[in-house]
Amino acid sequence: MEGTSTKGPRSFICKPVLPPSAPVELSRVMLPDDTNPAGNVHGGVILKLIEQAGHITSSRHCNQGSAAGHQPVTTVLARVDHMDFLQPMYVGEVSHLQAAVTYTSPRSMEVTVDVWAENVLTCTRRHTNTATLWYVAVPVNSLKPSDQQENKFVTVCVPGVKRLTDEQQEAGRQRYLAHKAQRDETAANMSPLPNPVPFPLDSSHEERHTVLASQVTLAYLVSPSHCLSKGYLMGGSLMKVMDNSAAISAARHCRSFAVTACIDAINFHSPIVKGEVVFVTARPVFTSSRSIELEVRCEAEGFTRGSRRVTNTAYFTFVSLGKEHRAAPIPPLKALGKEERERFEAGRLRYEARKAQRH
């Protein structure tokens, strides 16, 4: 049959070329529907691609080389560590994502993802992001259909990473302990956010540039296209909506387009399943002269249960774009009341810490 010959320079390769341990690489051309109103690729699109690469890498790590009778496992995103958006990505460029497992604890694993933008006309690459994600392993057979979910997973032990030196192992252990402490801290502060002020507001309104004036809530029904195994929402799909919500809140405060500069840790506390309604709320908590930090909180509501639960928390930092897409000054946030002033001060400390890390 034509095309099946194994002779000549164009013969089919029947054996794999790369070793199973090679880092995962995903590539995709950036299209017009991937962009924000400013014309850059939307930060949420990048976050979704990063999580896809992380899920593939972590699931492969848990299942490759398994003995006969091994119970297949899938992996679930538990946390995304702080990440900077170093450079924008544009339509027509090719995104390349390389991912590898860089540390494992007994029941979780750290996956590092590098993101590159390639201009195929000039044959050049730019490094745009590096992300650190934490996953847990869940037996596929333990996953229940969405109408029987219990808002929690049964996790299992994960294989170790054999190639790490003692120094790398200890550094990974310290990162694990730090993220676990931060995750426990956020879990203790998961109350729903208050209702926002009605919008739009007149530009002269005294409530302009307050927290509630810029607060935004997006709601959507989780469909099969958002999900992975057994109807569980994929973390990357949720992060894209979180970024959208934060972008709207930032634009409402600044009255201009705003783009993602960085995210602090995103913690995933409870699984969300197909058929639930997700409410993603963003509100500003701190402003500097050139950036705005927003708290994003997700709640899930099941129709049969009739109650909401907080599933995710995160902080996003945006910059406002002015003429020629350059960073523009941001109006100061009016922090009203003790709680808002305390959140503003906490945001200022995070801002100063980020500045210190860059220098």
Tab-separated table of C-alpha atoms in Angstrom:
chain	number	residue	atom	x	y	z
A	1	MET	CA	0.000	0.000	0.000
A	2	GLU	CA	1.278	3.493	-0.865
A	3	GLY	CA	2.801	5.322	2.096
A	4	THR	CA	3.677	2.212	4.102
A	5	SER	CA	7.160	1.590	2.733
A	6	THR	CA	9.934	1.609	5.341
A	7	LYS	CA	12.647	2.268	2.739
A	8	GLY	CA	14.164	5.632	1.806
A	9	PRO	CA	14.710	8.878	3.705
A	10	ARG	CA	10.976	9.552	4.250
A	11	SER	CA	10.142	6.198	5.834
A	12	PHE	CA	7.855	6.077	8.841
A	13	ILE	CA	9.497	5.956	12.269
A	14	CYS	CA	8.077	3.060	14.248
A	15	LYS	CA	9.949	3.723	17.487
A	16	PRO	CA	9.809	6.813	19.729
A	17	VAL	CA	12.622	9.294	19.258
A	18	LEU	CA	12.518	11.102	22.608
A	19	PRO	CA	12.826	9.319	25.960
A	20	PRO	CA	9.670	9.112	28.117
A	21	SER	CA	11.331	11.422	30.649
A	22	ALA	CA	11.669	14.300	28.154
A	23	PRO	CA	9.829	17.452	29.250
A	24	VAL	CA	6.364	17.900	27.778
A	25	GLU	CA	6.143	20.586	25.107
A	26	LEU	CA	2.877	22.032	23.847
A	27	SER	CA	2.778	24.396	20.890
A	28	ARG	CA	-0.072	26.485	19.513
A	29	VAL	CA	-0.444	29.448	17.171
A	30	MET	CA	-1.975	32.487	18.866
A	31	LEU	CA	-5.169	33.562	17.071
A	32	PRO	CA	-7.243	36.778	17.133
A	33	ASP	CA	-9.794	35.266	19.535
A	34	ASP	CA	-6.950	34.713	22.045
A	35	THR	CA	-6.395	38.447	22.530
A	36	ASN	CA	-7.676	41.071	24.943
A	37	PRO	CA	-9.006	44.459	23.741
A	38	ALA	CA	-5.464	45.867	23.832
A	39	GLY	CA	-4.377	43.334	21.193
A	40	ASN	CA	-2.105	41.195	23.392
A	41	VAL	CA	-2.771	37.520	24.051
A	42	HIS	CA	-5.057	37.361	27.083
A	43	GLY	CA	-3.362	36.329	30.325
A	44	GLY	CA	-6.154	33.820	30.933
A	45	VAL	CA	-5.292	32.028	27.681
A	46	ILE	CA	-1.699	31.611	28.852
A	47	LEU	CA	-2.852	30.347	32.255
A	48	LYS	CA	-5.096	27.738	30.615
A	49	LEU	CA	-2.253	26.489	28.402
A	50	ILE	CA	0.100	26.331	31.390
A	51	GLU	CA	-2.349	24.171	33.322
A	52	GLN	CA	-2.829	21.826	30.361
A	53	ALA	CA	0.935	21.281	30.165
A	54	GLY	CA	1.099	20.765	33.932
A	55	HIS	CA	-1.732	18.233	33.932
A	56	ILE	CA	-0.170	16.173	31.146
A	57	THR	CA	3.244	16.163	32.802
A	58	SER	CA	2.012	15.292	36.296
A	59	SER	CA	-0.361	12.557	35.082
A	60	ARG	CA	2.357	11.029	32.950
A	61	HIS	CA	4.758	11.076	35.908
A	62	CYS	CA	2.302	9.130	38.071
A	63	ASN	CA	1.460	6.496	35.478
A	64	GLN	CA	4.553	5.832	33.342
A	65	GLY	CA	6.532	2.707	34.092
A	66	SER	CA	3.683	1.240	36.129
A	67	ALA	CA	3.535	-2.480	36.711
A	68	ALA	CA	0.713	-4.682	35.536
A	69	GLY	CA	-2.423	-4.179	37.574
A	70	HIS	CA	-1.516	-0.572	38.418
A	71	GLN	CA	-4.582	1.529	39.162
A	72	PRO	CA	-4.535	4.510	36.760
A	73	VAL	CA	-4.491	7.938	38.385
A	74	THR	CA	-5.235	11.421	37.138
A	75	THR	CA	-3.903	14.611	38.668
A	76	VAL	CA	-5.781	17.599	40.047
A	77	LEU	CA	-4.430	21.127	40.362
A	78	ALA	CA	-4.061	22.198	44.003
A	79	ARG	CA	-2.096	25.442	43.731
A	80	VAL	CA	-0.334	27.826	41.352
A	81	ASP	CA	2.570	29.747	42.884
A	82	HIS	CA	3.401	33.392	42.157
A	83	MET	CA	3.992	34.061	38.452
A	84	ASP	CA	5.108	37.135	36.509
A	85	PHE	CA	4.010	37.927	32.968
A	86	LEU	CA	7.440	38.996	31.737
A	87	GLN	CA	6.585	39.919	28.146
A	88	PRO	CA	3.398	40.098	26.063
A	89	MET	CA	2.521	37.563	23.396
A	90	TYR	CA	0.937	38.573	20.095
A	91	VAL	CA	-1.327	37.184	17.386
A	92	GLY	CA	0.605	35.063	14.902
A	93	GLU	CA	3.281	34.045	17.380
A	94	VAL	CA	3.607	30.403	18.410
A	95	SER	CA	3.415	29.604	22.114
A	96	HIS	CA	5.719	26.818	23.299
A	97	LEU	CA	5.285	25.360	26.784
A	98	GLN	CA	7.847	23.031	28.352
A	99	ALA	CA	6.926	21.283	31.595
A	100	ALA	CA	8.679	18.893	33.981
A	101	VAL	CA	8.138	17.513	37.488
A	102	THR	CA	10.744	19.221	39.694
A	103	TYR	CA	9.840	17.922	43.180
A	104	THR	CA	7.513	15.458	44.876
A	105	SER	CA	6.239	15.171	48.427
A	106	PRO	CA	4.515	11.949	49.508
A	107	ARG	CA	1.129	13.096	48.133
A	108	SER	CA	1.821	16.063	45.858
A	109	MET	CA	4.144	17.090	43.065
A	110	GLU	CA	5.612	20.349	41.837
A	111	VAL	CA	5.565	20.982	38.091
A	112	THR	CA	7.569	23.822	36.536
A	113	VAL	CA	6.385	25.246	33.212
A	114	ASP	CA	8.348	27.596	30.938
A	115	VAL	CA	6.472	29.567	28.281
A	116	TRP	CA	8.082	30.898	25.112
A	117	ALA	CA	6.753	33.018	22.241
A	118	GLU	CA	8.208	32.255	18.814
A	119	ASN	CA	8.076	34.622	15.858
A	120	VAL	CA	8.226	32.261	12.889
A	121	LEU	CA	9.068	35.132	10.504
A	122	THR	CA	12.262	36.047	12.336
A	123	CYS	CA	12.909	32.598	13.874
A	124	THR	CA	13.357	34.120	17.331
A	125	ARG	CA	12.005	33.061	20.734
A	126	ARG	CA	11.173	35.176	23.783
A	127	HIS	CA	10.713	33.843	27.302
A	128	THR	CA	7.333	35.154	28.564
A	129	ASN	CA	6.474	33.151	31.707
A	130	THR	CA	7.682	30.610	34.223
A	131	ALA	CA	5.046	28.967	36.412
A	132	THR	CA	5.136	26.580	39.352
A	133	LEU	CA	2.080	24.366	39.843
A	134	TRP	CA	1.274	21.798	42.543
A	135	TYR	CA	-0.815	18.706	41.797
A	136	VAL	CA	-2.245	15.819	43.775
A	137	ALA	CA	-2.873	12.331	42.391
A	138	VAL	CA	-6.373	10.858	42.415
A	139	PRO	CA	-7.299	7.285	41.370
A	140	VAL	CA	-9.509	7.429	38.292
A	141	ASN	CA	-11.791	4.730	39.699
A	142	SER	CA	-12.440	6.809	42.833
A	143	LEU	CA	-13.856	9.733	40.857
A	144	LYS	CA	-17.628	9.843	41.098
A	145	PRO	CA	-20.084	11.187	38.545
A	146	SER	CA	-20.907	14.856	39.051
A	147	ASP	CA	-24.315	14.135	40.612
A	148	GLN	CA	-22.602	12.108	43.364
A	149	GLN	CA	-19.668	14.433	44.114
A	150	GLU	CA	-18.671	15.231	47.686
A	151	ASN	CA	-16.526	18.335	47.078
A	152	LYS	CA	-13.309	16.510	47.959
A	153	PHE	CA	-10.838	14.049	46.438
A	154	VAL	CA	-9.198	10.909	47.803
A	155	THR	CA	-5.484	11.366	47.068
A	156	VAL	CA	-2.765	8.711	46.796
A	157	CYS	CA	1.029	8.679	47.063
A	158	VAL	CA	3.032	9.827	44.048
A	159	PRO	CA	6.349	8.468	42.685
A	160	GLY	CA	9.495	10.392	43.596
A	161	VAL	CA	11.824	12.229	41.220
A	162	LYS	CA	14.998	10.144	41.006
A	163	ARG	CA	17.324	12.645	39.351
A	164	LEU	CA	17.318	15.250	42.174
A	165	THR	CA	20.457	15.960	44.197
A	166	ASP	CA	20.269	16.267	47.979
A	167	GLU	CA	20.462	20.051	47.638
A	168	GLN	CA	17.617	20.126	45.111
A	169	GLN	CA	15.554	17.799	47.290
A	170	GLU	CA	15.949	20.063	50.321
A	171	ALA	CA	15.137	23.202	48.304
A	172	GLY	CA	11.993	21.503	47.006
A	173	ARG	CA	11.006	20.467	50.522
A	174	GLN	CA	11.287	24.073	51.699
A	175	ARG	CA	9.087	25.239	48.805
A	176	TYR	CA	6.555	22.559	49.705
A	177	LEU	CA	6.440	23.596	53.366
A	178	ALA	CA	6.055	27.260	52.400
A	179	HIS	CA	3.188	26.625	49.980
A	180	LYS	CA	1.446	24.310	52.453
A	181	ALA	CA	1.547	26.980	55.176
A	182	GLN	CA	0.179	29.628	52.794
A	183	ARG	CA	-2.540	27.283	51.576
A	184	ASP	CA	-3.661	26.534	55.146
A	185	GLU	CA	-3.734	30.267	55.886
A	186	THR	CA	-5.995	31.066	52.928
A	187	ALA	CA	-8.294	28.147	53.761
A	188	ALA	CA	-9.047	29.829	57.086
A	189	ASN	CA	-10.274	33.017	55.347
A	190	MET	CA	-12.793	31.913	52.741
A	191	SER	CA	-15.947	33.941	53.384
A	192	PRO	CA	-18.045	35.212	50.432
A	193	LEU	CA	-17.489	38.786	49.289
A	194	PRO	CA	-20.105	41.547	49.835
A	195	ASN	CA	-22.469	42.706	47.103
A	196	PRO	CA	-21.105	45.412	44.786
A	197	VAL	CA	-22.433	48.920	44.178
A	198	PRO	CA	-24.776	49.081	41.124
A	199	PHE	CA	-22.905	49.950	37.930
A	200	PRO	CA	-22.452	52.068	35.825
A	201	LEU	CA	-21.710	55.031	38.026
A	202	ASP	CA	-21.600	58.650	36.943
A	203	SER	CA	-17.999	59.891	36.714
A	204	SER	CA	-18.662	62.500	39.373
A	205	HIS	CA	-20.213	60.026	41.823
A	206	GLU	CA	-18.617	60.129	45.260
A	207	GLU	CA	-18.276	56.309	45.301
A	208	ARG	CA	-15.971	56.262	42.249
A	209	HIS	CA	-12.639	54.447	42.832
A	210	THR	CA	-13.909	52.652	45.909
A	211	VAL	CA	-13.630	48.883	46.343
A	212	LEU	CA	-17.325	48.125	45.836
A	213	ALA	CA	-17.621	50.460	42.851
A	214	SER	CA	-15.103	48.346	40.914
A	215	GLN	CA	-16.134	44.923	42.208
A	216	VAL	CA	-17.198	42.477	39.481
A	217	THR	CA	-18.883	39.067	39.585
A	218	LEU	CA	-18.987	36.744	36.567
A	219	ALA	CA	-21.200	33.665	36.614
A	220	TYR	CA	-21.193	30.664	34.295
A	221	LEU	CA	-22.530	27.129	34.135
A	222	VAL	CA	-19.833	24.430	34.051
A	223	SER	CA	-20.257	22.479	30.813
A	224	PRO	CA	-18.453	19.371	29.480
A	225	SER	CA	-16.081	21.566	27.454
A	226	HIS	CA	-14.673	22.957	30.729
A	227	CYS	CA	-14.027	19.554	32.307
A	228	LEU	CA	-11.640	16.627	32.546
A	229	SER	CA	-12.316	13.082	33.809
A	230	LYS	CA	-15.772	12.314	35.206
A	231	GLY	CA	-16.992	15.895	34.761
A	232	TYR	CA	-14.576	17.758	37.037
A	233	LEU	CA	-13.744	21.350	36.083
A	234	MET	CA	-10.208	21.825	34.765
A	235	GLY	CA	-8.171	24.339	36.749
A	236	GLY	CA	-6.990	26.145	33.618
A	237	SER	CA	-10.559	26.867	32.521
A	238	LEU	CA	-11.314	28.444	35.887
A	239	MET	CA	-8.101	30.491	35.898
A	240	LYS	CA	-9.043	31.982	32.533
A	241	VAL	CA	-12.364	33.224	33.945
A	242	MET	CA	-10.583	34.502	37.069
A	243	ASP	CA	-8.265	36.544	34.874
A	244	ASN	CA	-11.253	37.888	32.899
A	245	SER	CA	-13.001	38.960	36.077
A	246	ALA	CA	-9.894	40.693	37.411
A	247	ALA	CA	-9.358	42.453	34.070
A	248	ILE	CA	-12.889	43.856	34.102
A	249	SER	CA	-12.560	45.055	37.688
A	250	ALA	CA	-9.207	46.710	36.925
A	251	ALA	CA	-10.590	48.384	33.796
A	252	ARG	CA	-13.622	49.620	35.735
A	253	HIS	CA	-11.346	51.259	38.310
A	254	CYS	CA	-8.872	52.697	35.769
A	255	ARG	CA	-11.382	53.486	32.989
A	256	SER	CA	-8.898	52.055	30.504
A	257	PHE	CA	-7.699	48.707	29.212
A	258	ALA	CA	-5.615	46.747	31.717
A	259	VAL	CA	-3.330	43.733	31.269
A	260	THR	CA	-2.077	41.066	33.666
A	261	ALA	CA	1.326	41.797	35.189
A	262	CYS	CA	1.555	38.937	37.703
A	263	ILE	CA	-0.466	36.625	39.907
A	264	ASP	CA	0.171	35.607	43.466
A	265	ALA	CA	-0.621	32.073	44.523
A	266	ILE	CA	-3.945	30.541	43.420
A	267	ASN	CA	-5.210	27.919	45.868
A	268	PHE	CA	-7.758	25.283	44.826
A	269	HIS	CA	-9.604	24.165	47.960
A	270	SER	CA	-12.616	22.280	46.592
A	271	PRO	CA	-13.380	20.559	43.268
A	272	ILE	CA	-16.073	21.945	40.956
A	273	VAL	CA	-18.129	19.631	38.772
A	274	LYS	CA	-20.152	19.736	35.589
A	275	GLY	CA	-23.574	21.297	36.075
A	276	GLU	CA	-22.575	23.573	38.946
A	277	VAL	CA	-22.710	27.366	38.643
A	278	VAL	CA	-19.465	29.195	39.344
A	279	PHE	CA	-19.395	32.792	40.590
A	280	VAL	CA	-16.045	34.539	40.137
A	281	THR	CA	-15.748	37.829	42.033
A	282	ALA	CA	-12.891	40.311	41.708
A	283	ARG	CA	-12.328	43.497	43.700
A	284	PRO	CA	-9.393	45.924	44.015
A	285	VAL	CA	-7.504	45.840	47.300
A	286	PHE	CA	-4.408	47.968	46.598
A	287	THR	CA	-3.099	50.513	44.095
A	288	SER	CA	0.367	51.888	43.502
A	289	SER	CA	1.079	54.653	41.003
A	290	ARG	CA	1.341	52.145	38.120
A	291	SER	CA	-0.353	48.912	39.229
A	292	ILE	CA	-3.523	47.638	40.818
A	293	GLU	CA	-3.871	44.436	42.862
A	294	LEU	CA	-7.188	42.590	42.856
A	295	GLU	CA	-8.496	39.826	45.069
A	296	VAL	CA	-10.333	37.107	43.139
A	297	ARG	CA	-12.593	34.623	44.879
A	298	CYS	CA	-14.577	31.760	43.343
A	299	GLU	CA	-17.771	30.204	44.675
A	300	ALA	CA	-19.569	27.125	43.350
A	301	GLU	CA	-23.281	26.447	43.690
A	302	GLY	CA	-24.945	23.112	43.068
A	303	PHE	CA	-28.564	23.182	41.989
A	304	THR	CA	-29.460	20.131	44.068
A	305	ARG	CA	-27.676	21.369	47.208
A	306	GLY	CA	-28.851	24.970	46.984
A	307	SER	CA	-25.791	26.354	48.788
A	308	ARG	CA	-22.511	27.998	47.829
A	309	ARG	CA	-18.967	27.188	48.902
A	310	VAL	CA	-15.758	29.146	48.328
A	311	THR	CA	-13.414	27.078	46.156
A	312	ASN	CA	-10.555	29.368	45.134
A	313	THR	CA	-8.720	32.510	46.163
A	314	ALA	CA	-5.996	34.516	44.417
A	315	TYR	CA	-4.427	37.945	43.933
A	316	PHE	CA	-3.896	39.346	40.426
A	317	THR	CA	-1.862	42.450	39.599
A	318	PHE	CA	-2.694	44.509	36.504
A	319	VAL	CA	-1.235	47.563	34.809
A	320	SER	CA	-3.305	50.170	32.976
A	321	LEU	CA	-2.507	50.877	29.336
A	322	GLY	CA	-2.575	54.420	28.016
A	323	LYS	CA	-1.466	55.898	24.720
A	324	GLU	CA	0.727	53.665	22.538
A	325	HIS	CA	-0.028	50.818	24.980
A	326	ARG	CA	2.342	52.200	27.599
A	327	ALA	CA	1.736	51.847	31.338
A	328	ALA	CA	-0.476	54.688	32.542
A	329	PRO	CA	-0.990	56.179	36.026
A	330	ILE	CA	-3.658	54.455	38.116
A	331	PRO	CA	-6.179	56.389	40.228
A	332	PRO	CA	-5.643	55.813	43.982
A	333	LEU	CA	-8.026	53.338	45.596
A	334	LYS	CA	-10.301	54.806	48.266
A	335	ALA	CA	-10.124	52.341	51.148
A	336	LEU	CA	-13.199	52.880	53.321
A	337	GLY	CA	-13.484	51.344	56.758
A	338	LYS	CA	-11.119	49.302	58.881
A	339	GLU	CA	-11.253	46.071	56.842
A	340	GLU	CA	-10.530	47.778	53.534
A	341	ARG	CA	-7.640	49.737	55.044
A	342	GLU	CA	-6.206	46.513	56.487
A	343	ARG	CA	-6.482	44.798	53.091
A	344	PHE	CA	-4.846	47.829	51.459
A	345	GLU	CA	-1.911	47.647	53.889
A	346	ALA	CA	-1.548	43.889	53.307
A	347	GLY	CA	-1.528	44.567	49.558
A	348	ARG	CA	1.139	47.228	50.022
A	349	LEU	CA	3.349	44.716	51.836
A	350	ARG	CA	2.904	42.183	48.998
A	351	TYR	CA	3.737	44.929	46.484
A	352	GLU	CA	6.927	45.870	48.369
A	353	ALA	CA	7.911	42.202	48.634
A	354	ARG	CA	7.521	41.740	44.875
A	355	LYS	CA	9.637	44.826	44.207
A	356	ALA	CA	12.352	43.526	46.527
A	357	GLN	CA	12.435	40.150	44.762
A	358	ARG	CA	13.017	41.827	41.376
A	359	HIS	CA	16.116	43.691	42.608
